[in-house]
mmCIF file of C-alpha atoms in Angstrom:
data_model
loop_
_atom_site.group_PDB
_atom_site.id
_atom_site.type_symbol
_atom_site.label_atom_id
_atom_site.label_comp_id
_atom_site.label_asym_id
_atom_site.label_seq_id
_atom_site.Cartn_x
_atom_site.Cartn_y
_atom_site.Cartn_z
ATOM 1 C CA SER A 1 86.093 93.165 90.258
ATOM 2 C CA PRO A 2 85.578 95.585 92.822
ATOM 3 C CA ALA A 3 88.803 95.663 94.184
ATOM 4 C CA SER A 4 89.901 96.588 90.546
ATOM 5 C CA ALA A 5 87.517 99.169 90.130
ATOM 6 C CA LEU A 6 89.033 102.987 89.391
ATOM 7 C CA GLN A 7 87.042 106.359 89.920
ATOM 8 C CA PRO A 8 85.883 108.004 87.263
ATOM 9 C CA GLU A 9 88.964 110.797 86.904
ATOM 10 C CA THR A 10 91.433 107.232 85.788
ATOM 11 C CA VAL A 11 88.427 106.484 83.130
ATOM 12 C CA PHE A 12 88.742 109.378 81.466
ATOM 13 C CA GLU A 13 92.157 109.735 81.831
ATOM 14 C CA ARG A 14 92.992 106.248 80.589
ATOM 15 C CA VAL A 15 90.262 106.518 77.425
ATOM 16 C CA ALA A 16 90.485 110.209 76.156
ATOM 17 C CA PRO A 17 92.209 109.928 74.368
ATOM 18 C CA SER A 18 91.313 106.622 71.655
ATOM 19 C CA VAL A 19 87.526 108.941 71.766
ATOM 20 C CA LEU A 20 87.714 110.979 68.419
ATOM 21 C CA VAL A 21 85.349 113.502 66.353
ATOM 22 C CA VAL A 22 83.806 111.853 63.029
ATOM 23 C CA GLU A 23 83.074 114.576 60.527
ATOM 24 C CA ARG A 24 81.239 113.772 57.796
ATOM 25 C CA VAL A 25 82.121 116.164 54.431
ATOM 26 C CA ASP A 26 80.164 117.308 51.526
ATOM 27 C CA SER A 27 81.845 116.991 47.902
ATOM 28 C CA ALA A 28 83.222 120.657 48.611
ATOM 29 C CA GLY A 29 84.471 119.249 51.084
ATOM 30 C CA GLN A 30 82.504 120.558 53.862
ATOM 31 C CA ARG A 31 81.852 119.050 57.163
ATOM 32 C CA LYS A 32 78.131 118.821 57.227
ATOM 33 C CA GLY A 33 77.681 116.390 61.297
ATOM 34 C CA PHE A 34 79.743 114.362 63.205
ATOM 35 C CA ALA A 35 78.991 112.048 65.378
ATOM 36 C CA SER A 36 81.934 110.090 67.578
ATOM 37 C CA GLY A 37 84.398 106.600 67.052
ATOM 38 C CA VAL A 38 86.068 105.211 69.317
ATOM 39 C CA VAL A 39 90.229 103.645 68.704
ATOM 40 C CA VAL A 40 89.921 99.777 68.405
ATOM 41 C CA GLY A 41 93.483 98.269 66.434
ATOM 42 C CA PRO A 42 96.733 100.421 64.720
ATOM 43 C CA MET A 43 95.202 103.146 62.153
ATOM 44 C CA GLN A 44 92.052 101.293 62.671
ATOM 45 C CA VAL A 45 88.794 103.307 64.114
ATOM 46 C CA VAL A 46 84.858 102.156 65.433
ATOM 47 C CA THR A 47 81.422 103.932 65.638
ATOM 48 C CA SER A 48 77.949 104.241 63.864
ATOM 49 C CA CYS A 49 77.241 102.651 60.187
ATOM 50 C CA HIS A 50 74.346 105.503 61.381
ATOM 51 C CA ALA A 51 76.507 108.402 61.499
ATOM 52 C CA LEU A 52 77.835 108.378 58.157
ATOM 53 C CA THR A 53 74.648 108.569 55.967
ATOM 54 C CA ARG A 54 74.498 111.065 53.260
ATOM 55 C CA THR A 55 78.128 111.790 53.507
ATOM 56 C CA ALA A 56 80.349 112.710 50.609
ATOM 57 C CA ALA A 57 83.761 111.588 53.175
ATOM 58 C CA VAL A 58 85.006 111.073 56.069
ATOM 59 C CA ARG A 59 87.889 112.544 58.367
ATOM 60 C CA VAL A 60 88.044 112.255 62.020
ATOM 61 C CA ARG A 61 89.853 114.672 64.659
ATOM 62 C CA SER A 62 92.277 113.829 67.531
ATOM 63 C CA GLY A 63 93.917 116.712 69.474
ATOM 64 C CA GLY A 64 93.452 119.302 67.405
ATOM 65 C CA ARG A 65 94.551 117.155 63.173
ATOM 66 C CA ARG A 66 92.269 116.344 60.795
ATOM 67 C CA LEU A 67 92.704 113.448 59.126
ATOM 68 C CA ASP A 68 90.695 111.481 55.968
ATOM 69 C CA ALA A 69 89.201 108.251 56.889
ATOM 70 C CA VAL A 70 88.068 105.050 54.533
ATOM 71 C CA LEU A 71 84.633 102.724 55.370
ATOM 72 C CA THR A 72 86.349 99.930 55.501
ATOM 73 C CA ARG A 73 83.407 97.826 56.917
ATOM 74 C CA ALA A 74 80.418 98.015 57.499
ATOM 75 C CA ASP A 75 78.042 95.642 59.890
ATOM 76 C CA PRO A 76 74.298 98.171 59.432
ATOM 77 C CA GLU A 77 72.214 95.205 61.749
ATOM 78 C CA ARG A 78 74.865 96.197 64.082
ATOM 79 C CA ASP A 79 75.202 99.808 63.454
ATOM 80 C CA LEU A 80 78.646 99.608 63.154
ATOM 81 C CA CYS A 81 81.707 100.360 60.932
ATOM 82 C CA ARG A 82 84.931 100.568 61.571
ATOM 83 C CA LEU A 83 87.153 102.947 59.549
ATOM 84 C CA ALA A 84 90.681 102.784 58.046
ATOM 85 C CA VAL A 85 93.322 106.193 59.525
ATOM 86 C CA ASP A 86 96.086 106.537 57.710
ATOM 87 C CA GLY A 87 99.229 108.553 60.652
ATOM 88 C CA LEU A 88 96.363 108.138 63.189
ATOM 89 C CA GLN A 89 98.597 108.011 66.044
ATOM 90 C CA ALA A 90 95.989 107.151 69.158
ATOM 91 C CA PRO A 91 96.045 104.311 71.269
ATOM 92 C CA ALA A 92 94.111 101.467 71.022
ATOM 93 C CA LEU A 93 91.144 100.574 73.729
ATOM 94 C CA ARG A 94 91.501 97.422 75.955
ATOM 95 C CA ILE A 95 87.605 95.793 74.788
ATOM 96 C CA ALA A 96 85.489 94.323 77.642
ATOM 97 C CA PRO A 97 84.386 90.190 77.269
ATOM 98 C CA ALA A 98 80.995 90.934 76.502
ATOM 99 C CA SER A 99 80.549 87.412 78.777
ATOM 100 C CA ALA A 100 81.769 89.834 81.186
ATOM 101 C CA LEU A 101 78.897 92.459 81.485
ATOM 102 C CA LYS A 102 76.408 91.897 84.356
ATOM 103 C CA VAL A 103 72.698 93.954 84.663
ATOM 104 C CA GLY A 104 73.750 96.563 87.592
ATOM 105 C CA GLN A 105 77.468 96.966 86.506
ATOM 106 C CA ARG A 106 78.623 100.875 86.290
ATOM 107 C CA VAL A 107 80.117 101.882 83.015
ATOM 108 C CA TYR A 108 81.334 105.848 81.618
ATOM 109 C CA ALA A 109 79.477 106.538 78.313
ATOM 110 C CA VAL A 110 82.615 109.112 76.130
ATOM 111 C CA GLY A 111 81.484 111.111 72.887
ATOM 112 C CA THR A 112 80.755 114.324 71.689
ATOM 113 C CA PRO A 113 77.152 114.949 72.592
ATOM 114 C CA LYS A 114 75.936 118.418 70.711
ATOM 115 C CA GLY A 115 80.287 118.702 69.310
ATOM 116 C CA LEU A 116 80.674 118.978 72.969
ATOM 117 C CA GLU A 117 84.297 116.806 72.461
ATOM 118 C CA ARG A 118 84.934 114.251 75.459
ATOM 119 C CA THR A 119 82.676 114.424 77.264
ATOM 120 C CA LEU A 120 81.874 112.362 80.750
ATOM 121 C CA SER A 121 78.894 109.950 81.609
ATOM 122 C CA GLU A 122 78.018 107.647 83.721
ATOM 123 C CA GLY A 123 75.795 105.009 84.507
ATOM 124 C CA ILE A 124 74.644 101.962 84.601
ATOM 125 C CA ILE A 125 74.197 98.332 82.627
ATOM 126 C CA SER A 126 70.104 98.224 82.478
ATOM 127 C CA SER A 127 69.445 95.979 81.326
ATOM 128 C CA LEU A 128 71.561 93.240 78.088
ATOM 129 C CA ARG A 129 68.428 92.875 74.907
ATOM 130 C CA PRO A 130 69.273 90.301 72.543
ATOM 131 C CA ARG A 131 69.367 92.252 69.104
ATOM 132 C CA ALA A 132 71.476 91.377 65.874
ATOM 133 C CA ARG A 133 73.340 88.004 66.646
ATOM 134 C CA SER A 134 74.357 89.184 69.626
ATOM 135 C CA PHE A 135 72.202 92.267 72.251
ATOM 136 C CA VAL A 136 72.067 95.773 72.970
ATOM 137 C CA ILE A 137 73.128 96.822 75.910
ATOM 138 C CA GLN A 138 71.440 99.188 77.294
ATOM 139 C CA THR A 139 72.702 102.003 79.700
ATOM 140 C CA THR A 140 70.794 104.343 81.471
ATOM 141 C CA ALA A 141 74.678 106.742 81.204
ATOM 142 C CA PRO A 142 73.158 110.235 79.598
ATOM 143 C CA MET A 143 73.697 110.647 75.531
ATOM 144 C CA SER A 144 72.914 113.091 73.551
ATOM 145 C CA ARG A 145 73.024 114.133 69.417
ATOM 146 C CA GLY A 146 77.435 113.432 68.143
ATOM 147 C CA SER A 147 76.874 110.768 70.757
ATOM 148 C CA SER A 148 76.912 107.950 68.427
ATOM 149 C CA GLY A 149 80.023 105.920 67.360
ATOM 150 C CA GLY A 150 81.097 107.297 70.751
ATOM 151 C CA GLY A 151 82.470 104.702 73.761
ATOM 152 C CA LEU A 152 81.191 102.927 76.192
ATOM 153 C CA PHE A 153 83.221 101.510 79.562
ATOM 154 C CA ASP A 154 83.947 100.255 82.153
ATOM 155 C CA GLU A 155 85.278 100.913 85.795
ATOM 156 C CA GLU A 156 88.446 98.753 83.932
ATOM 157 C CA ALA A 157 88.687 101.220 81.360
ATOM 158 C CA ARG A 158 87.393 98.967 79.326
ATOM 159 C CA LEU A 159 85.747 99.414 75.769
ATOM 160 C CA VAL A 160 82.208 97.159 76.280
ATOM 161 C CA GLY A 161 80.005 99.062 73.733
ATOM 162 C CA VAL A 162 79.642 101.809 71.227
ATOM 163 C CA ALA A 163 76.999 104.790 71.375
ATOM 164 C CA ALA A 164 73.885 103.746 68.709
ATOM 165 C CA PHE A 165 70.493 104.956 69.950
ATOM 166 C CA GLN A 166 68.584 106.492 72.570
ATOM 167 C CA TYR A 167 65.122 105.763 72.616
ATOM 168 C CA THR A 168 63.853 109.989 73.026
ATOM 169 C CA ARG A 169 60.527 109.604 74.022
ATOM 170 C CA GLY A 170 61.531 108.470 77.898
ATOM 171 C CA GLN A 171 64.337 108.744 80.004
ATOM 172 C CA ASN A 172 67.948 107.950 79.844
ATOM 173 C CA LEU A 173 67.658 104.597 77.732
ATOM 174 C CA ASN A 174 70.332 104.521 75.199
#
């Protein structure tokens, strides 16, 4: 409800500690790409599965620390993968019920676009599209390469979705 809506800077302050960088690592231990991830439980991170392709190992970066991650669950149909990260101290995010989402609702994306860690952008939910036993949240919140796996948050700083893809031949179709 509008009465409980937080200012964008407050949303960011609440969620930023739980939005991480997910690093793809090659067999020599070198970083070969990155994405974003969100903390959903004790030592549990969710990211986009497509961000983990062609990698020998995965690490997460939080507060200057790099921690090894292990894939524990993959749902390629929904492009969601869960990682276990031993020693991760970041707090789990609150998750909004899917039934609470409405077209026109203000949302905030936080991720690592183009390597710019913990970047905030603002938009609205422009559509809820049926897909993969559920739906896809279409948003106008700007996102760029590296945002995949980052969080989409409501005005109460609750996680409503995970960034998965964008249509590059359009504008703000994320």
